[in-house]
Amino acid sequence: MIEVLGVHKSFGSNEVLRGVSLDVAAGEVVVVLGPSGSGKSTLLRTINHLEKVDRGFVSIDGDLVGYRQHKGKLHELKEREILKQRRHIGFVFQNFNLFPHLTALENIAEVAPLADARQFLARVGLADKEDSYPRQLSGGQQQRVAIARALATRPKVVLFDEPTSALDPELVGEVLDVLRDLARTGTTMIVVTHEIGFAREVADRIVFIDQGVIVEQGTPAEVLDHPAHERTRAFLSKVL
Amino acid sequence: MPPSGTLTVVSTKDRSVVLASLPVVAARHPWRWVGVAAVLVLAAQFVHGLVTNPAWDWPTFARYFTAQSILTAVGTTILLTVLGTVLGFALGIVVAVLRLSKSPFLQAVGWTYVWAFRSIPLIVQLLFWFNISYLYQRLSLGIPFGPEFVSFETVELISPMGAAVLGLALHQAAYAAEIVRSGVISVDRGQLEAAAALGIPKFRQFRRIVLPQAMRAILPNAANEVISLFKGTSVVSVMAIGELFYQVQVIYGRNARVVALLMVATVWYIILTTLLSIGQHYVERYFARGDRR
Ligand SMILES: Nc1ncnc2c1ncn2[C@@H]1O[C@H](COP(=O)(O)OP(=O)(O)OP(=O)(O)O)[C@@H](O)[C@H]1O
Ligand SMILES: [Mg+2]
């Protein structure tokens, strides 16, 4: 479903991704772990073309992201076409990024018919909050609205960039419940998180990134309980 | 009874009962009252002067305040303000978008527009448009440096009123562009990223996500601009257009009641500015809607 092939990305002289390749199957839940600054956010952002890659390719369901192959050449897509592609890729931000001047329902209705918007809001358990503005909601509720909004374009994959990191500890659970529910119903997702317990329980595969390369990957049991690499062990000893 | 100066240990409960029984004395601000009194005395003196000093000539004021010629002139002033604002801000949004675009060429075009029209004094610009027919007698549509298809006499195309509206709008657009731009760059980057990640088309992003949030920062400045344009229309009196200020000049030129007629204009400016300020309050409240708890 998602294919990341030899992706390189630098900011100035700082090479943040150094040849990352990753295949995610339909319905698979991949959790990305890694120390701060290792390039996790950058990887997610290159997948939906919020960052342009310097080298390498990303494709979703067989379609190259940001380019079109035609007569032996790669043509860069226009912004309008990239925006269309992004509707297939949901993105959930660490700090929600809800539109503050729109109600919960209007936030979702911005990208979906009203009836659908109501359904998605109900799906994250906030049917009674449709007329609330983001500022009137708790952090956990805001993130749930943001998740409903990301689902509203009916994407093929959903990317989560530390969806619970900005939340008070007692609000983390309600957001993880929504993620669990999505995983159970077969949503293809890549989740960057520091919630090791959640990763162990929900992930089909865990990918450990450090300094812009994938150091190792495998089932939660393999990576969390029997890490093969020293760097993985060092990281896990700090977070577990 | 313990002697005074020694500590008594009281339980918290007793203590709260004791505190609750004490009367509360509100903080006093005697100097505030002195200030209020001083201001009231000055205001009373001023009003007394207005009423009793015959030089203010209130009967003349009353005669002209709602005279037909004055009302027509007020209408012209309002029309100039509305056209200047609407056309100015419409063009201003375009110029702001140019300045914010990714293309260095478009940025330069926007920057040059703002630079040019902020540099030229409004009155000079107005006189220039007023006299444009000396510069170009005919305006024509055609292929540049090639044959013309249609052509007009400039005098027919640009009336004095047209020249005034053109001048005010072009001048206003330069300031409006900067106000709009400042509002747009005040919107959190995360909002644009979220809109981009959701695949919302570019124009819709601007109209539905960016502009409503930018309005919070734009409105107070825009209201300032509208009010200053409203009074600034008095500048077009140099073009002999019958707006409020020109009209009172004409009248006091005839009857020499300068003060009374200036007061007629002043009171109209105050009334309309007040209405604009009230309107501003409600518009601002509308755009703050996500901010109320
Ligand atoms: N827009 C940018 N411009 C310049 N440098 C950037 C930019 N975005 C990220 N970086 C740099 O890239 C590196 C990787 O950043 P990234 O946000 O991908 O890390 P991360 O793994 O998500 O870290 P964290 O766990 O702290 O979120 C960091 O050194 C960061 O400073
Ligand atoms: Mg990050």
Coordinates of C-alpha atoms and ligand atoms in Angstrom, one line a residue:
Chain A
M1 CA 0.0 0.0 0.0
I2 CA 2.8 2.5 1.0
E3 CA 6.1 2.1 -0.7
V4 CA 9.1 4.2 0.4
L5 CA 12.1 3.7 -1.7
G6 CA 15.6 5.0 -0.8
V7 CA 14.4 8.4 0.4
H8 CA 17.0 11.0 1.2
K9 CA 16.2 14.4 2.6
S10 CA 18.5 17.2 3.8
F11 CA 17.8 20.5 5.4
G12 CA 20.8 22.6 4.3
S13 CA 23.9 20.5 5.3
N14 CA 21.9 18.5 7.8
E15 CA 21.0 15.1 6.2
V16 CA 17.9 14.0 8.0
L17 CA 16.9 11.0 6.0
R18 CA 19.7 8.9 4.6
G19 CA 18.2 6.3 2.4
V20 CA 15.0 5.1 4.0
S21 CA 13.0 2.2 2.5
L22 CA 9.8 0.9 3.9
D23 CA 6.9 -1.2 2.6
V24 CA 3.6 -1.1 4.4
A25 CA 0.9 -3.6 3.4
A26 CA -2.8 -2.8 3.2
G27 CA -4.3 -3.0 6.7
E28 CA -1.0 -3.1 8.4
V29 CA -0.2 -1.0 11.5
V30 CA 3.4 0.2 11.6
V31 CA 4.7 2.0 14.7
V32 CA 7.9 4.1 14.2
L33 CA 10.1 4.5 17.2
G34 CA 13.3 6.5 17.5
P35 CA 15.1 9.2 19.5
S36 CA 14.3 12.9 19.1
G37 CA 15.7 14.4 15.9
S38 CA 16.1 11.0 14.3
G39 CA 13.9 12.0 11.3
K40 CA 10.5 10.4 12.2
S41 CA 8.4 13.5 11.5
T42 CA 10.4 14.2 8.4
L43 CA 9.7 10.7 7.1
L44 CA 6.0 11.1 7.6
R45 CA 6.0 14.5 6.0
T46 CA 7.8 13.2 2.9
I47 CA 5.2 10.5 2.6
N48 CA 2.4 13.0 2.0
H49 CA 4.7 15.4 0.2
L50 CA 4.6 18.2 2.8
E51 CA 8.4 17.9 2.4
K52 CA 9.8 17.2 -1.1
V53 CA 12.4 14.4 -1.1
D54 CA 15.9 15.0 -2.5
R55 CA 16.3 11.5 -3.8
G56 CA 14.1 8.4 -3.8
F57 CA 10.4 7.8 -4.2
V58 CA 7.2 7.4 -2.3
S59 CA 4.2 5.7 -3.8
I60 CA 0.7 5.0 -2.4
D61 CA -1.3 2.2 -3.8
G62 CA 1.0 2.2 -6.9
D63 CA 0.8 5.9 -7.6
L64 CA 4.0 7.9 -7.2
V65 CA 3.5 10.8 -4.7
G66 CA 4.4 14.2 -6.3
Y67 CA 5.3 12.8 -9.8
R68 CA 3.7 11.2 -12.9
Q69 CA 5.5 8.7 -15.0
H70 CA 5.0 9.4 -18.7
K71 CA 6.9 8.3 -21.8
G72 CA 10.0 7.4 -19.8
K73 CA 10.1 10.6 -17.9
L74 CA 9.0 11.7 -14.4
H75 CA 6.9 14.9 -14.5
E76 CA 6.6 16.9 -11.3
L77 CA 3.0 17.3 -10.4
K78 CA 1.3 20.7 -10.1
E79 CA 0.3 21.8 -6.6
R80 CA -3.4 21.3 -7.5
E81 CA -2.7 17.6 -8.4
I82 CA -0.6 17.1 -5.3
L83 CA -3.5 18.4 -3.2
K84 CA -5.7 15.9 -4.8
Q85 CA -3.2 13.1 -4.0
R86 CA -3.1 14.2 -0.4
R87 CA -6.8 13.3 0.0
H88 CA -5.7 9.7 -0.1
I89 CA -3.3 10.2 2.8
G90 CA -4.6 11.3 6.2
F91 CA -2.3 13.1 8.5
V92 CA -2.7 13.7 12.2
F93 CA -0.5 16.3 13.8
Q94 CA 1.0 16.4 17.3
N95 CA -0.6 19.7 18.0
F96 CA -4.0 18.9 16.3
N97 CA -4.0 22.0 14.0
L98 CA -7.8 22.2 14.1
F99 CA -9.2 25.4 12.5
P100 CA -10.0 27.5 15.5
H101 CA -12.7 29.6 13.8
L102 CA -14.8 26.5 12.8
T103 CA -16.8 24.3 15.1
A104 CA -15.8 20.6 15.5
L105 CA -18.4 19.7 12.8
E106 CA -17.4 22.5 10.5
N107 CA -13.8 21.4 10.7
I108 CA -14.7 18.0 9.3
A109 CA -17.3 19.3 6.9
E110 CA -14.6 21.4 5.3
V111 CA -13.5 18.2 3.5
A112 CA -16.6 16.0 3.5
P113 CA -20.4 16.2 3.1
L114 CA -22.2 17.2 6.3
A115 CA -23.8 13.8 6.8
D116 CA -20.5 12.1 6.6
A117 CA -18.9 14.6 8.9
R118 CA -21.5 13.8 11.5
Q119 CA -20.7 10.1 11.1
F120 CA -17.0 10.6 11.5
L121 CA -17.6 12.8 14.6
A122 CA -19.8 10.0 16.1
R123 CA -17.1 7.5 15.3
V124 CA -14.6 9.2 17.6
G125 CA -17.3 9.5 20.3
L126 CA -18.0 13.3 20.0
A127 CA -21.4 13.4 18.4
D128 CA -22.6 15.7 21.2
K129 CA -19.7 18.2 20.6
E130 CA -20.5 19.1 17.0
D131 CA -21.1 22.8 17.8
S132 CA -18.2 23.3 20.1
Y133 CA -15.2 25.4 18.9
P134 CA -11.8 23.8 19.3
R135 CA -11.0 26.1 22.2
Q136 CA -14.0 24.7 24.1
L137 CA -12.7 21.2 23.9
S138 CA -10.1 19.3 26.0
G139 CA -6.8 18.4 24.3
G140 CA -8.0 14.8 23.9
Q141 CA -11.2 15.8 22.4
Q142 CA -9.5 18.1 20.0
Q143 CA -7.2 15.3 18.8
R144 CA -10.2 13.0 18.3
V145 CA -11.8 15.7 16.1
A146 CA -8.5 16.0 14.2
I147 CA -8.5 12.2 13.7
A148 CA -12.1 12.3 12.5
R149 CA -11.2 15.1 10.1
A150 CA -8.2 13.1 8.8
L151 CA -10.5 10.2 8.1
A152 CA -13.2 12.3 6.4
T153 CA -11.5 12.3 3.0
R154 CA -11.6 8.4 3.2
P155 CA -7.8 8.1 2.9
K156 CA -6.1 4.9 1.9
V157 CA -3.5 5.4 4.7
V158 CA -3.4 7.5 7.8
L159 CA -0.1 8.9 9.2
F160 CA 0.0 9.9 12.9
D161 CA 2.9 12.1 14.1
E162 CA 3.1 11.7 17.9
P163 CA -0.7 12.1 18.3
T164 CA -0.6 11.9 22.1
S165 CA 2.6 13.9 22.9
A166 CA 0.8 17.2 23.5
L167 CA -1.7 15.7 25.8
D168 CA -2.0 15.5 29.6
P169 CA -1.4 11.9 30.7
E170 CA -5.0 11.3 31.7
L171 CA -6.2 12.2 28.2
V172 CA -3.8 9.9 26.3
G173 CA -6.0 6.9 26.8
E174 CA -9.0 8.2 25.0
V175 CA -7.0 9.0 21.9
L176 CA -5.2 5.7 21.9
D177 CA -8.6 4.0 22.2
V178 CA -9.6 5.6 18.9
L179 CA -6.3 4.4 17.3
R180 CA -6.9 0.9 18.6
D181 CA -10.4 1.0 17.1
L182 CA -9.0 2.1 13.7
A183 CA -6.3 -0.6 13.8
R184 CA -8.9 -3.3 14.5
T185 CA -11.1 -2.2 11.6
G186 CA -8.2 -2.6 9.1
T187 CA -7.0 1.0 8.6
T188 CA -3.5 1.1 7.1
M189 CA -1.5 3.3 9.4
I190 CA 1.9 4.5 10.3
V191 CA 2.1 5.8 13.9
V192 CA 5.1 7.7 15.3
T193 CA 4.8 7.5 19.1
H194 CA 6.6 7.1 22.4
E195 CA 3.8 5.0 23.9
I196 CA 5.7 1.7 24.0
G197 CA 2.8 -0.2 25.6
F198 CA 0.5 0.9 22.8
A199 CA 3.1 -0.2 20.2
R200 CA 3.5 -3.6 21.8
E201 CA -0.3 -4.2 21.8
V202 CA -1.4 -2.7 18.4
A203 CA 1.6 -2.7 16.1
D204 CA 1.9 -5.4 13.4
R205 CA 5.5 -4.2 12.9
I206 CA 7.8 -1.8 14.8
V207 CA 10.4 0.2 12.9
F208 CA 13.3 1.7 14.8
I209 CA 14.9 4.8 13.2
D210 CA 18.0 6.5 14.3
Q211 CA 20.0 9.3 12.6
G212 CA 18.0 9.0 9.4
V213 CA 18.2 5.3 8.8
I214 CA 16.1 2.3 9.7
V215 CA 18.2 0.5 12.2
E216 CA 15.9 -2.5 12.6
Q217 CA 12.3 -3.6 12.2
G218 CA 10.2 -6.6 13.2
T219 CA 7.3 -7.7 15.3
P220 CA 6.9 -6.0 18.7
A221 CA 8.2 -9.1 20.3
E222 CA 11.4 -9.1 18.2
V223 CA 12.2 -5.4 18.4
L224 CA 11.0 -4.7 22.0
D225 CA 12.1 -7.9 23.7
H226 CA 15.0 -9.0 21.7
P227 CA 16.5 -6.0 19.9
A228 CA 19.4 -7.0 17.6
H229 CA 21.2 -3.6 17.6
E230 CA 23.0 -1.8 20.3
R231 CA 21.3 1.5 19.4
T232 CA 17.9 0.0 19.7
R233 CA 18.8 -1.4 23.1
A234 CA 20.2 1.9 24.3
F235 CA 17.0 3.7 23.2
L236 CA 14.6 1.2 24.7
S237 CA 16.5 1.2 28.0
K238 CA 15.7 4.9 28.2
V239 CA 12.0 4.8 27.4
L240 CA 10.9 1.5 29.0
Chain B
M1 CA -7.2 34.3 78.1
P2 CA -3.6 34.3 76.9
P3 CA -1.7 37.6 77.4
S4 CA -1.3 39.6 74.2
G5 CA 1.8 39.0 72.2
T6 CA 1.8 35.2 72.6
L7 CA 0.8 32.8 69.9
T8 CA -2.5 31.1 70.1
V9 CA -2.9 27.8 68.2
V10 CA -6.3 27.7 66.5
S11 CA -7.5 24.8 64.3
T12 CA -8.0 25.6 60.6
K13 CA -11.8 25.2 61.0
D14 CA -12.0 27.7 63.8
R15 CA -9.8 30.0 61.8
S16 CA -12.1 30.0 58.7
V17 CA -15.1 30.6 61.0
V18 CA -13.3 33.6 62.5
L19 CA -12.3 35.0 59.1
A20 CA -15.8 34.6 57.7
S21 CA -17.3 36.6 60.5
L22 CA -15.0 39.7 59.7
P23 CA -16.5 42.5 57.7
V24 CA -14.7 43.2 54.4
V25 CA -13.6 46.8 53.6
A26 CA -13.2 47.4 49.8
A27 CA -10.0 49.0 48.6
R28 CA -10.4 52.8 48.3
H29 CA -9.1 54.8 45.4
P30 CA -9.5 58.5 46.5
W31 CA -7.3 59.8 43.7
R32 CA -9.6 58.3 41.1
W33 CA -12.4 60.5 42.4
V34 CA -10.2 63.6 42.2
G35 CA -9.4 62.7 38.6
V36 CA -13.1 62.2 37.8
A37 CA -14.0 65.5 39.4
A38 CA -11.3 67.4 37.4
V39 CA -12.4 65.9 34.1
L40 CA -16.1 66.6 34.8
V41 CA -15.3 70.3 35.6
L42 CA -13.3 70.7 32.4
A43 CA -16.1 69.0 30.4
A44 CA -18.7 71.2 31.9
Q45 CA -16.6 74.3 31.1
F46 CA -16.3 73.2 27.5
V47 CA -20.0 72.5 27.0
H48 CA -20.8 75.8 28.8
G49 CA -18.6 77.6 26.3
L50 CA -20.1 75.8 23.3
V51 CA -23.6 76.8 24.4
T52 CA -23.1 80.4 25.7
N53 CA -20.4 81.7 23.3
P54 CA -22.4 83.3 20.4
A55 CA -19.4 83.0 18.1
W56 CA -20.2 79.3 17.6
D57 CA -23.3 80.5 15.8
W58 CA -25.6 77.5 16.5
P59 CA -28.6 78.9 14.6
T60 CA -26.6 78.9 11.4
F61 CA -25.4 75.4 12.2
A62 CA -29.0 74.3 12.7
R63 CA -30.1 75.9 9.4
Y64 CA -27.4 74.1 7.4
F65 CA -26.9 70.8 9.2
T66 CA -29.7 69.0 7.3
A67 CA -29.9 71.3 4.3
Q68 CA -30.4 69.5 1.0
S69 CA -27.0 70.6 -0.4
I70 CA -25.2 69.3 2.8
L71 CA -27.1 66.0 2.7
T72 CA -26.2 65.5 -1.0
A73 CA -22.6 66.2 -0.1
V74 CA -22.7 63.7 2.8
G75 CA -24.0 61.2 0.3
T76 CA -21.1 61.9 -2.1
T77 CA -18.6 61.5 0.8
I78 CA -20.1 58.2 1.7
L79 CA -20.1 57.1 -1.9
L80 CA -16.4 58.0 -2.3
T81 CA -15.6 56.2 1.0
V82 CA -17.5 53.0 0.0
L83 CA -16.0 52.9 -3.5
G84 CA -12.5 53.7 -2.3
T85 CA -12.8 51.0 0.4
V86 CA -14.3 48.3 -1.8
L87 CA -12.1 48.8 -4.8
G88 CA -9.1 49.6 -2.6
F89 CA -9.4 46.4 -0.6
A90 CA -10.2 44.3 -3.6
L91 CA -7.1 45.4 -5.3
G92 CA -5.2 45.4 -2.0
I93 CA -6.0 41.7 -1.6
V94 CA -4.6 41.0 -5.1
V95 CA -1.4 43.0 -4.3
A96 CA -1.0 41.2 -1.0
V97 CA -1.3 37.8 -2.7
L98 CA 1.3 38.9 -5.2
R99 CA 3.7 39.9 -2.4
L100 CA 3.1 36.6 -0.7
S101 CA 3.4 34.4 -3.8
K102 CA 6.3 32.1 -4.3
S103 CA 7.3 33.7 -7.7
P104 CA 10.0 36.3 -7.2
F105 CA 8.6 38.2 -10.3
L106 CA 5.1 38.5 -8.8
Q107 CA 6.6 39.4 -5.4
A108 CA 8.5 42.2 -7.2
V109 CA 5.4 43.4 -8.9
G110 CA 3.5 43.6 -5.6
W111 CA 6.4 45.3 -3.8
T112 CA 6.7 47.9 -6.6
Y113 CA 3.0 48.7 -6.5
V114 CA 3.1 49.3 -2.7
W115 CA 6.4 51.3 -3.0
A116 CA 5.0 53.5 -5.8
F117 CA 1.6 54.3 -4.3
R118 CA 2.9 54.8 -0.8
S119 CA 5.5 57.2 -2.1
I120 CA 3.2 59.5 -4.0
P121 CA 1.2 61.9 -1.9
L122 CA -2.6 61.3 -2.4
I123 CA -3.2 64.9 -3.3
V124 CA -0.6 64.8 -6.0
Q125 CA -2.0 61.5 -7.4
L126 CA -5.5 62.9 -7.5
L127 CA -4.4 66.0 -9.3
F128 CA -2.5 63.8 -11.7
W129 CA -5.6 61.7 -12.6
F130 CA -7.7 64.9 -12.8
N131 CA -5.3 66.3 -15.4
I132 CA -4.5 63.1 -17.2
S133 CA -6.2 64.4 -20.4
Y134 CA -3.4 66.9 -20.8
L135 CA -1.0 64.0 -20.8
Y136 CA -2.9 61.6 -22.9
Q137 CA -5.7 63.0 -25.0
R138 CA -6.8 59.6 -26.3
L139 CA -6.8 56.2 -24.8
S140 CA -7.0 53.3 -27.2
L141 CA -7.2 49.5 -27.1
G142 CA -5.1 47.6 -29.6
I143 CA -1.9 45.7 -30.2
P144 CA 1.0 47.4 -28.3
F145 CA 3.0 49.5 -30.8
G146 CA 0.6 48.1 -33.6
P147 CA -2.9 49.0 -34.9
E148 CA -5.6 50.3 -32.6
F149 CA -9.1 48.8 -32.4
V150 CA -11.0 51.3 -30.4
S151 CA -10.1 54.6 -28.8
F152 CA -11.7 57.1 -26.4
E153 CA -11.3 60.7 -25.6
T154 CA -9.7 60.6 -22.1
V155 CA -11.9 63.4 -20.9
E156 CA -15.0 61.3 -21.7
L157 CA -13.6 58.2 -20.1
I158 CA -12.3 59.7 -16.8
S159 CA -14.8 62.2 -15.2
P160 CA -13.6 64.2 -12.1
M161 CA -15.6 61.8 -9.9
G162 CA -14.0 58.8 -11.8
A163 CA -10.6 60.3 -11.3
A164 CA -11.3 60.8 -7.6
V165 CA -12.4 57.2 -7.1
L166 CA -9.5 55.9 -9.1
G167 CA -7.0 57.9 -7.1
L168 CA -8.5 57.0 -3.7
A169 CA -8.8 53.3 -4.6
L170 CA -5.2 53.0 -6.0
H171 CA -3.8 54.9 -2.9
Q172 CA -6.0 52.8 -0.6
A173 CA -4.9 49.5 -2.2
A174 CA -1.3 50.0 -1.3
Y175 CA -2.1 50.4 2.4
A176 CA -4.8 47.7 2.2
A177 CA -2.2 45.3 0.7
E178 CA 0.1 45.7 3.6
I179 CA -2.7 45.3 6.1
V180 CA -3.9 42.1 4.5
R181 CA -0.4 40.8 4.2
S182 CA 0.3 41.4 7.9
G183 CA -2.9 39.5 8.7
V184 CA -2.0 36.6 6.5
I185 CA 1.5 36.2 7.9
S186 CA 0.1 36.3 11.4
V187 CA -1.8 33.0 10.8
D188 CA -0.1 30.0 12.4
R189 CA 1.9 27.9 9.9
G190 CA 0.3 24.7 11.2
Q191 CA -3.1 25.9 9.9
L192 CA -1.7 26.0 6.3
E193 CA 0.0 22.6 6.8
A194 CA -3.3 21.1 8.0
A195 CA -5.2 22.6 5.1
A196 CA -2.5 21.3 2.7
A197 CA -2.5 17.9 4.3
L198 CA -6.2 17.7 3.9
G199 CA -5.9 18.5 0.2
I200 CA -8.0 21.6 0.3
P201 CA -7.6 23.5 -3.0
K202 CA -5.4 26.5 -2.8
F203 CA -8.0 29.2 -3.3
R204 CA -10.4 27.6 -0.9
Q205 CA -7.5 27.4 1.7
F206 CA -7.1 31.2 1.4
R207 CA -10.8 32.0 1.5
R208 CA -12.0 29.5 4.2
I209 CA -9.0 29.0 6.4
V210 CA -6.5 31.8 6.1
L211 CA -8.6 34.9 5.5
P212 CA -11.1 34.4 8.4
Q213 CA -8.2 33.9 10.8
A214 CA -6.2 36.8 9.3
M215 CA -9.3 39.0 9.8
R216 CA -8.6 39.1 13.5
A217 CA -5.4 41.0 12.8
I218 CA -6.7 42.8 9.7
L219 CA -9.9 44.3 11.1
P220 CA -8.6 46.9 13.6
N221 CA -6.1 48.2 11.0
A222 CA -8.7 48.1 8.2
A223 CA -11.2 50.1 10.3
N224 CA -8.5 52.7 10.9
E225 CA -7.9 52.9 7.2
V226 CA -11.6 53.2 6.3
I227 CA -12.1 55.9 8.9
S228 CA -9.0 57.8 7.7
L229 CA -10.2 57.4 4.1
F230 CA -13.6 58.7 5.1
K231 CA -12.1 61.9 6.4
G232 CA -9.4 61.8 3.7
T233 CA -12.1 62.2 1.0
S234 CA -12.0 65.8 2.0
V235 CA -8.8 66.0 -0.1
V236 CA -10.8 65.5 -3.3
S237 CA -12.3 69.0 -2.6
V238 CA -9.2 70.2 -4.6
M239 CA -10.9 68.6 -7.7
A240 CA -14.1 70.6 -7.1
I241 CA -16.1 67.5 -6.3
G242 CA -19.2 68.2 -4.2
E243 CA -18.3 66.1 -1.2
L244 CA -18.9 67.4 2.3
F245 CA -15.8 69.5 2.9
Y246 CA -16.0 71.1 -0.6
Q247 CA -19.7 71.9 0.0
V248 CA -19.2 73.7 3.3
Q249 CA -16.3 75.7 1.8
V250 CA -18.6 76.8 -1.0
I251 CA -21.3 77.8 1.5
Y252 CA -19.0 79.7 3.8
G253 CA -17.4 81.3 0.8
R254 CA -20.8 82.8 0.1
N255 CA -22.0 83.7 3.7
A256 CA -18.7 83.9 5.6
R257 CA -20.1 81.8 8.5
V258 CA -16.9 79.8 8.6
V259 CA -17.1 78.3 12.2
A260 CA -20.7 77.3 12.0
L261 CA -20.2 75.5 8.7
L262 CA -17.0 73.8 9.8
M263 CA -19.0 72.5 12.7
V264 CA -21.6 71.2 10.3
A265 CA -18.9 69.1 8.6
T266 CA -17.2 68.1 11.8
V267 CA -20.5 66.8 13.4
W268 CA -21.3 64.8 10.3
Y269 CA -17.8 63.3 10.3
I270 CA -18.2 62.5 14.0
I271 CA -21.6 60.9 13.5
L272 CA -20.4 58.7 10.6
T273 CA -17.2 57.7 12.3
T274 CA -19.1 56.7 15.3
L275 CA -21.4 54.5 13.2
L276 CA -18.3 52.9 11.6
S277 CA -16.7 52.3 15.0
I278 CA -19.9 50.6 16.2
G279 CA -19.9 48.5 13.0
Q280 CA -16.3 47.6 13.6
H281 CA -17.2 46.3 17.1
Y282 CA -19.7 43.8 15.7
V283 CA -17.6 42.7 12.8
E284 CA -14.7 42.0 15.1
R285 CA -17.0 40.1 17.5
Y286 CA -18.1 37.9 14.5
F287 CA -14.5 37.0 13.6
A288 CA -13.6 36.3 17.2
R289 CA -16.3 33.6 17.3
G290 CA -13.9 30.6 17.9
D291 CA -12.3 32.5 20.8
R292 CA -15.4 32.7 23.1
R293 CA -15.7 30.1 25.8
Ligands
LIG1 N1 12.0 22.6 8.2 C1 13.2 22.3 8.8 N2 14.3 23.0 8.5 C2 15.5 22.7 9.0 N3 15.7 21.6 9.8 C3 14.7 20.8 10.0 C4 13.4 21.1 9.6 N4 12.5 20.1 10.0 C5 13.3 19.3 10.7 N5 14.6 19.7 10.7 C6 15.7 19.0 11.4 O1 15.7 17.6 11.0 C7 16.0 16.7 12.1 C8 15.0 15.7 12.2 O2 13.7 16.3 12.6 P1 12.4 15.5 12.8 O3 11.4 16.5 13.2 O4 12.1 14.6 11.6 O5 12.8 14.6 14.0 P2 11.9 13.6 14.9 O6 12.4 12.3 14.8 O7 10.5 13.8 14.5 O8 12.1 14.2 16.4 P3 11.0 14.4 17.6 O9 10.9 13.1 18.2 O10 11.7 15.4 18.4 O11 9.8 14.9 17.0 C9 16.2 17.6 13.3 O12 17.6 17.8 13.4 C10 15.6 18.9 12.9 O13 16.2 20.0 13.5
MG2 MG 8.7 14.7 15.4

